[in-house]
């Protein structure tokens, strides 16, 4: 799971809406997980749960704990929901109420949906190692991600990361150093029966690398707040002269396309907004109202309301204002 993908990408859930948050705006952030589950059981999170083999079995076998799974691949998420459905049909009360699935990037989820000191255990089995040197920036378990993880874990909270790649294992072990964790390493035998574990076993691998972390020192990282998606208004606008300037820096905005319908007096701007650990495609509308022109984030797409998106909005407004 790469932290540099767009944070949310939604399709409507086919079934089981009670175990799947279908839209970022459907939930109050950060989530009140105790209120959501209706109890104060310990909260465990699996990052990149794949087909859900481990996550669903853990939830089924440990009703005294609550589980949240994070995954970005829609077909895998549907397979996990099918497993939940099968267990529900075979259970006496027809429920498996201690599990919640989210189609979301792990960094975005931890930054925005979980309070500090709210998670008891974190699991991540066979994350993508991004083995090429040029792809290191895509790896999830960077030093900054370990510190974010630390802030969301309770005191003495635990994490377990398992990989098939020795080089990746050495890298994440080094990244964890100095992030407030006590770390232990070992090799382990196959035991999870996940899709990727089965794949590596078919290719002859019978030992995997495990990093176990225990929180010893807290890192204070507040929950990321939504930026204000304000609408801008201007008296005049000439689409023929509209040329927004790209923004390059810690927050970068690259403007890709602009289309304008003169009959409807409506334009649409496509921008790519890159922020630390998050890249999003954003659409901004420029439309004539009864009195003025309005510049606003277009409805109907799921860009997170981040400071980068607010920056893109402001630069579109400034470019539009210059045309008048």
CSV table of C-alpha atoms in Angstrom, one decimal:
chain,number,residue,atom,x,y,z
A,1,UNK,CA,0.0,0.0,0.0
A,2,UNK,CA,1.7,3.2,-1.2
A,3,UNK,CA,1.2,6.4,0.9
A,4,UNK,CA,1.5,8.4,-2.3
A,5,UNK,CA,-1.8,7.3,-3.8
A,6,UNK,CA,-4.9,9.5,-3.6
A,7,UNK,CA,-6.3,9.1,-0.1
A,8,UNK,CA,-9.8,8.0,-0.9
A,9,UNK,CA,-11.3,6.4,-4.0
A,10,UNK,CA,-14.8,5.1,-3.5
A,11,UNK,CA,-17.3,2.9,-5.3
A,12,UNK,CA,-20.6,2.2,-3.7
A,13,UNK,CA,-20.6,-1.0,-1.6
A,14,UNK,CA,-22.5,-3.9,-3.1
A,15,UNK,CA,-23.4,-5.3,0.2
A,16,UNK,CA,-22.9,-5.1,4.0
A,17,UNK,CA,-23.0,-1.2,4.4
A,18,UNK,CA,-22.8,-1.7,8.1
A,19,UNK,CA,-19.2,-2.9,7.9
A,20,UNK,CA,-18.0,-0.5,5.1
A,21,UNK,CA,-17.7,3.3,5.3
A,22,UNK,CA,-18.6,4.2,1.7
A,23,UNK,CA,-17.5,7.9,1.8
A,24,UNK,CA,-15.2,10.1,3.7
A,25,UNK,CA,-17.9,12.6,4.3
A,26,UNK,CA,-20.1,9.9,5.9
A,27,UNK,CA,-18.1,9.9,9.1
A,28,UNK,CA,-17.4,12.5,11.7
A,29,UNK,CA,-13.6,12.9,12.0
A,30,UNK,CA,-11.8,11.6,14.0
A,31,UNK,CA,-14.1,8.6,14.4
A,32,UNK,CA,-15.5,7.8,17.8
A,33,UNK,CA,-14.6,4.1,17.6
A,34,UNK,CA,-16.1,3.3,21.0
A,35,UNK,CA,-19.4,4.9,20.0
A,36,UNK,CA,-19.2,3.2,16.6
A,37,UNK,CA,-18.8,-0.3,18.1
A,38,UNK,CA,-20.9,0.4,21.1
A,39,UNK,CA,-18.3,-0.8,23.6
A,40,UNK,CA,-14.8,0.0,25.0
A,41,UNK,CA,-13.1,-3.1,23.8
A,42,UNK,CA,-9.4,-2.8,22.7
A,43,UNK,CA,-9.1,-1.6,19.1
A,44,UNK,CA,-6.8,-3.4,16.6
A,45,UNK,CA,-6.0,-2.2,13.0
A,46,UNK,CA,-4.7,-4.2,10.0
A,47,UNK,CA,-3.1,-2.2,7.3
A,48,UNK,CA,-3.6,-3.6,3.8
A,49,UNK,CA,-5.8,-6.6,4.8
A,50,UNK,CA,-5.8,-8.0,1.3
A,51,UNK,CA,-8.5,-10.7,0.9
A,52,UNK,CA,-9.2,-10.4,4.6
A,53,UNK,CA,-8.0,-13.9,5.7
A,54,UNK,CA,-6.2,-12.7,8.8
A,55,UNK,CA,-8.4,-9.8,9.7
A,56,UNK,CA,-11.7,-11.7,9.5
A,57,UNK,CA,-10.4,-14.7,11.4
A,58,UNK,CA,-9.1,-12.5,14.1
A,59,UNK,CA,-12.4,-10.7,14.5
A,60,UNK,CA,-14.3,-14.0,14.4
A,61,UNK,CA,-12.1,-15.6,17.0
A,62,UNK,CA,-11.7,-12.6,19.3
A,63,UNK,CA,-15.2,-11.1,20.0
A,64,UNK,CA,-13.7,-9.3,23.0
A,65,UNK,CA,-11.7,-7.0,20.6
A,66,UNK,CA,-12.7,-4.6,17.8
A,67,UNK,CA,-11.0,-4.6,14.4
A,68,UNK,CA,-10.6,-2.0,11.7
A,69,UNK,CA,-9.2,-3.0,8.3
A,70,UNK,CA,-7.6,-0.6,5.8
A,71,UNK,CA,-7.3,-1.5,2.2
A,72,UNK,CA,-7.2,0.5,-1.1
A,73,UNK,CA,-8.0,-2.3,-3.6
A,74,UNK,CA,-11.7,-2.6,-4.3
A,75,UNK,CA,-11.8,-6.2,-5.5
A,76,UNK,CA,-9.9,-7.3,-2.4
A,77,UNK,CA,-12.3,-5.4,-0.2
A,78,UNK,CA,-15.2,-7.1,-1.8
A,79,UNK,CA,-13.6,-10.6,-1.2
A,80,UNK,CA,-13.2,-9.7,2.5
A,81,UNK,CA,-16.9,-8.6,2.7
A,82,UNK,CA,-17.8,-12.0,1.2
A,83,UNK,CA,-15.9,-13.7,4.0
A,84,UNK,CA,-17.7,-11.7,6.6
A,85,UNK,CA,-21.0,-12.6,5.0
A,86,UNK,CA,-20.2,-16.3,5.1
A,87,UNK,CA,-19.3,-16.1,8.8
A,88,UNK,CA,-22.5,-14.2,9.6
A,89,UNK,CA,-24.6,-16.8,7.9
A,90,UNK,CA,-23.0,-19.5,9.9
A,91,UNK,CA,-23.1,-17.7,13.3
A,92,UNK,CA,-26.0,-18.3,15.8
A,93,UNK,CA,-27.0,-14.6,15.9
A,94,UNK,CA,-26.1,-13.7,12.3
A,95,UNK,CA,-23.7,-11.0,13.3
A,96,UNK,CA,-20.0,-10.2,13.2
A,97,UNK,CA,-20.3,-6.7,14.8
A,98,UNK,CA,-16.7,-6.1,15.8
A,99,UNK,CA,-15.2,-5.4,12.4
A,100,UNK,CA,-15.1,-2.3,10.2
A,101,UNK,CA,-13.6,-2.0,6.7
A,102,UNK,CA,-12.3,1.2,5.1
A,103,UNK,CA,-11.2,1.8,1.5
A,104,UNK,CA,-8.5,4.3,2.4
A,105,UNK,CA,-4.8,5.0,2.4
A,106,UNK,CA,-3.2,4.1,5.7
A,107,UNK,CA,-1.5,7.4,6.3
A,108,UNK,CA,-4.7,9.4,5.6
A,109,UNK,CA,-6.6,7.1,7.9
A,110,UNK,CA,-4.2,7.4,10.8
A,111,UNK,CA,-3.8,11.1,10.3
A,112,UNK,CA,-7.6,11.9,10.2
A,113,UNK,CA,-9.7,9.0,11.5
A,114,UNK,CA,-7.9,7.9,14.7
A,115,UNK,CA,-7.2,10.0,17.8
A,116,UNK,CA,-3.9,9.8,19.6
A,117,UNK,CA,-3.6,6.8,22.0
A,118,UNK,CA,-6.6,5.1,20.6
A,119,UNK,CA,-5.2,1.9,18.9
A,120,UNK,CA,-4.0,-1.1,20.9
A,121,UNK,CA,-2.4,-3.2,18.1
A,122,UNK,CA,-1.4,-2.7,14.5
A,123,UNK,CA,-0.8,-5.5,12.0
A,124,UNK,CA,0.7,-5.4,8.5
A,125,UNK,CA,1.3,-8.6,6.6
A,126,UNK,CA,3.4,-8.6,3.5
A,127,UNK,CA,3.3,-4.9,2.5
A,128,UNK,CA,4.6,-4.0,-1.0
A,129,UNK,CA,8.4,-3.7,-0.5
A,130,UNK,CA,8.9,-1.4,-3.5
A,131,UNK,CA,12.3,-3.1,-4.0
A,132,UNK,CA,13.9,-0.7,-6.6
A,133,UNK,CA,16.0,2.1,-5.2
A,134,UNK,CA,14.0,4.7,-7.1
A,135,UNK,CA,10.8,3.5,-5.5
A,136,UNK,CA,11.9,3.8,-1.9
A,137,UNK,CA,9.8,7.0,-1.5
A,138,UNK,CA,6.7,4.9,-2.0
A,139,UNK,CA,7.4,2.6,0.9
A,140,UNK,CA,4.9,2.9,3.7
A,141,UNK,CA,7.0,2.3,6.9
A,142,UNK,CA,9.2,5.4,6.7
A,143,UNK,CA,10.4,7.1,9.9
A,144,UNK,CA,7.6,9.7,9.7
A,145,UNK,CA,5.0,6.9,9.4
A,146,UNK,CA,6.4,5.1,12.4
A,147,UNK,CA,6.1,8.3,14.4
A,148,UNK,CA,2.5,8.7,13.2
A,149,UNK,CA,1.8,5.1,14.2
A,150,UNK,CA,3.4,5.8,17.6
A,151,UNK,CA,1.1,8.7,18.3
A,152,UNK,CA,-2.0,6.6,17.6
A,153,UNK,CA,-1.0,3.6,19.7
A,154,UNK,CA,-1.9,3.4,23.4
A,155,UNK,CA,1.0,3.3,25.9
A,156,UNK,CA,2.7,-0.1,25.5
A,157,UNK,CA,0.7,-0.5,22.2
A,158,UNK,CA,2.1,-3.1,19.9
A,159,UNK,CA,2.8,-3.5,16.2
A,160,UNK,CA,3.6,-6.5,14.0
A,161,UNK,CA,5.0,-6.2,10.5
A,162,UNK,CA,5.8,-9.3,8.4
A,163,UNK,CA,7.6,-9.4,5.1
A,164,UNK,CA,9.1,-11.8,2.6
A,165,UNK,CA,11.8,-9.4,1.6
A,166,UNK,CA,15.1,-9.3,3.6
A,167,UNK,CA,16.2,-6.0,2.2
A,168,UNK,CA,12.8,-4.3,3.0
A,169,UNK,CA,13.0,-5.8,6.4
A,170,UNK,CA,16.4,-4.3,7.1
A,171,UNK,CA,15.1,-0.9,5.8
A,172,UNK,CA,12.0,-0.8,8.0
A,173,UNK,CA,14.0,-1.9,11.0
A,174,UNK,CA,16.3,1.0,10.5
A,175,UNK,CA,13.4,3.4,9.9
A,176,UNK,CA,11.8,2.4,13.2
A,177,UNK,CA,14.9,3.4,15.2
A,178,UNK,CA,14.4,6.5,17.3
A,179,UNK,CA,10.6,6.7,16.8
A,180,UNK,CA,9.7,5.8,20.4
A,181,UNK,CA,9.5,2.0,19.9
A,182,UNK,CA,11.3,-0.9,21.3
A,183,UNK,CA,11.8,-3.3,18.4
A,184,UNK,CA,12.6,-7.0,18.2
A,185,UNK,CA,13.2,-9.0,15.1
A,186,UNK,CA,12.9,-12.7,14.2
A,187,UNK,CA,12.3,-15.1,11.4
A,188,UNK,CA,9.0,-17.0,11.5
A,189,UNK,CA,7.3,-19.9,9.7
A,190,UNK,CA,4.2,-19.5,7.5
A,191,UNK,CA,1.2,-19.1,9.8
A,192,UNK,CA,-1.2,-16.6,8.3
A,193,UNK,CA,-2.5,-18.4,5.1
A,194,UNK,CA,-2.9,-15.1,3.3
A,195,UNK,CA,-2.8,-14.8,-0.5
A,196,UNK,CA,0.8,-13.5,-0.6
A,197,UNK,CA,2.1,-15.9,2.0
A,198,UNK,CA,0.7,-18.7,-0.1
A,199,UNK,CA,2.3,-17.2,-3.2
A,200,UNK,CA,5.8,-17.1,-1.6
A,201,UNK,CA,5.4,-20.7,-0.3
A,202,UNK,CA,4.6,-21.9,-3.8
A,203,UNK,CA,7.8,-20.3,-4.9
A,204,UNK,CA,9.7,-22.1,-2.2
A,205,UNK,CA,10.0,-19.6,0.7
A,206,UNK,CA,9.4,-21.1,4.1
A,207,UNK,CA,10.7,-18.4,6.4
A,208,UNK,CA,9.6,-14.8,6.7
A,209,UNK,CA,10.9,-11.7,8.5
A,210,UNK,CA,8.9,-10.2,11.4
A,211,UNK,CA,9.4,-6.8,13.2
A,212,UNK,CA,7.6,-6.5,16.5
A,213,UNK,CA,7.4,-3.0,18.0
A,214,UNK,CA,6.2,-1.9,21.5
A,215,UNK,CA,5.5,1.8,22.2
A,216,UNK,CA,7.8,3.1,24.9
A,217,UNK,CA,7.8,6.9,24.3
A,218,UNK,CA,4.9,8.9,23.0
A,219,UNK,CA,5.1,11.1,19.8
A,220,UNK,CA,2.6,14.0,19.8
A,221,UNK,CA,1.0,14.3,16.4
A,222,UNK,CA,-2.5,15.9,16.5
A,223,UNK,CA,-5.3,14.7,14.3
A,224,UNK,CA,-5.2,16.4,10.9
A,225,UNK,CA,-8.1,18.8,10.4
A,226,UNK,CA,-10.0,19.5,7.3
A,227,UNK,CA,-9.1,22.8,5.5
A,228,UNK,CA,-11.9,25.3,4.7
A,229,UNK,CA,-13.1,24.7,1.2
A,230,UNK,CA,-14.3,28.3,0.8
A,231,UNK,CA,-16.0,29.5,-2.4
A,232,UNK,CA,-14.6,32.6,-4.1
A,233,UNK,CA,-16.5,35.2,-6.0
A,234,UNK,CA,-15.4,37.7,-8.6
A,235,UNK,CA,-17.2,40.3,-10.8
A,236,UNK,CA,-15.6,39.5,-14.2
A,237,UNK,CA,-14.0,36.4,-15.8
A,238,UNK,CA,-12.5,35.9,-19.3
A,239,UNK,CA,-11.9,32.2,-20.0
A,240,UNK,CA,-9.7,33.0,-23.0
A,241,UNK,CA,-7.2,34.7,-20.7
A,242,UNK,CA,-7.3,32.1,-17.9
A,243,UNK,CA,-3.8,30.6,-17.2
A,244,UNK,CA,-3.2,29.4,-13.6
A,245,UNK,CA,0.4,29.1,-12.5
A,246,UNK,CA,1.7,25.8,-11.1
A,247,UNK,CA,2.8,25.8,-7.4
A,248,UNK,CA,6.0,23.9,-6.5
A,249,UNK,CA,7.1,23.3,-2.9
A,250,UNK,CA,6.1,21.3,0.1
A,251,UNK,CA,2.6,21.6,-1.3
A,252,UNK,CA,2.7,21.4,-5.1
A,253,UNK,CA,-0.2,22.1,-7.5
A,254,UNK,CA,0.1,21.2,-11.2
A,255,UNK,CA,-2.8,22.4,-13.4
A,256,UNK,CA,-3.5,19.9,-16.1
A,257,UNK,CA,-6.6,20.9,-18.1
A,258,UNK,CA,-9.2,23.6,-18.4
A,259,UNK,CA,-12.4,23.2,-20.3
A,260,UNK,CA,-15.1,25.9,-20.7
A,261,UNK,CA,-18.7,25.7,-22.0
A,262,UNK,CA,-19.7,29.2,-23.2
A,263,UNK,CA,-23.3,28.3,-23.5
A,264,UNK,CA,-23.5,27.4,-19.8
A,265,UNK,CA,-20.9,29.9,-18.7
A,266,UNK,CA,-19.2,27.1,-16.8
A,267,UNK,CA,-15.6,26.0,-16.7
A,268,UNK,CA,-13.8,23.0,-15.1
A,269,UNK,CA,-10.1,23.0,-14.0
A,270,UNK,CA,-8.2,19.7,-13.4
A,271,UNK,CA,-5.3,20.0,-11.0
A,272,UNK,CA,-3.0,17.4,-9.4
A,273,UNK,CA,-2.2,18.4,-5.8
A,274,UNK,CA,0.8,16.8,-4.1
A,275,UNK,CA,1.4,17.0,-0.3
A,276,UNK,CA,3.6,15.0,2.0
A,277,UNK,CA,2.3,11.4,1.8
A,278,UNK,CA,-0.7,12.3,-0.4
A,279,UNK,CA,-1.4,13.1,-4.0
A,280,UNK,CA,-4.9,13.9,-5.3
A,281,UNK,CA,-6.7,14.8,-8.5
A,282,UNK,CA,-8.9,17.8,-7.9
A,283,UNK,CA,-11.6,19.4,-10.0
A,284,UNK,CA,-12.5,23.1,-9.5
A,285,UNK,CA,-15.5,24.7,-11.1
A,286,UNK,CA,-15.7,28.3,-12.4
A,287,UNK,CA,-19.4,29.2,-13.0
A,288,UNK,CA,-21.5,32.3,-13.7
A,289,UNK,CA,-24.1,32.9,-11.0
A,290,UNK,CA,-26.9,35.5,-11.2
A,291,UNK,CA,-24.5,38.3,-10.2
A,292,UNK,CA,-20.9,37.0,-10.0
A,293,UNK,CA,-18.6,34.3,-11.1
A,294,UNK,CA,-18.0,31.6,-8.5
A,295,UNK,CA,-14.8,29.5,-8.0
A,296,UNK,CA,-15.3,26.4,-5.8
A,297,UNK,CA,-14.4,22.8,-5.5
A,298,UNK,CA,-16.5,20.7,-7.9
A,299,UNK,CA,-19.0,18.4,-6.3
A,300,UNK,CA,-19.2,14.7,-7.2
A,301,UNK,CA,-15.5,13.7,-6.5
A,302,UNK,CA,-13.8,12.6,-3.4
A,303,UNK,CA,-10.8,14.8,-2.9
A,304,UNK,CA,-9.9,15.2,0.7
A,305,UNK,CA,-10.4,18.7,2.1
A,306,UNK,CA,-6.7,19.3,2.7
A,307,UNK,CA,-4.6,22.4,2.8
A,308,UNK,CA,-3.2,21.5,-0.6
A,309,UNK,CA,-6.7,21.5,-2.1
A,310,UNK,CA,-7.4,24.9,-0.5
A,311,UNK,CA,-4.2,26.2,-2.1
A,312,UNK,CA,-5.3,25.0,-5.5
A,313,UNK,CA,-8.7,26.7,-5.0
A,314,UNK,CA,-7.0,30.0,-4.1
A,315,UNK,CA,-4.6,29.9,-7.1
A,316,UNK,CA,-7.5,29.2,-9.5
A,317,UNK,CA,-9.4,32.2,-8.0
A,318,UNK,CA,-6.3,34.5,-8.4
A,319,UNK,CA,-5.8,33.4,-12.0
A,320,UNK,CA,-9.4,33.9,-12.8
A,321,UNK,CA,-9.3,37.4,-11.2
A,322,UNK,CA,-6.4,38.4,-13.3
A,323,UNK,CA,-8.4,37.7,-16.5
A,324,UNK,CA,-10.8,40.6,-15.6
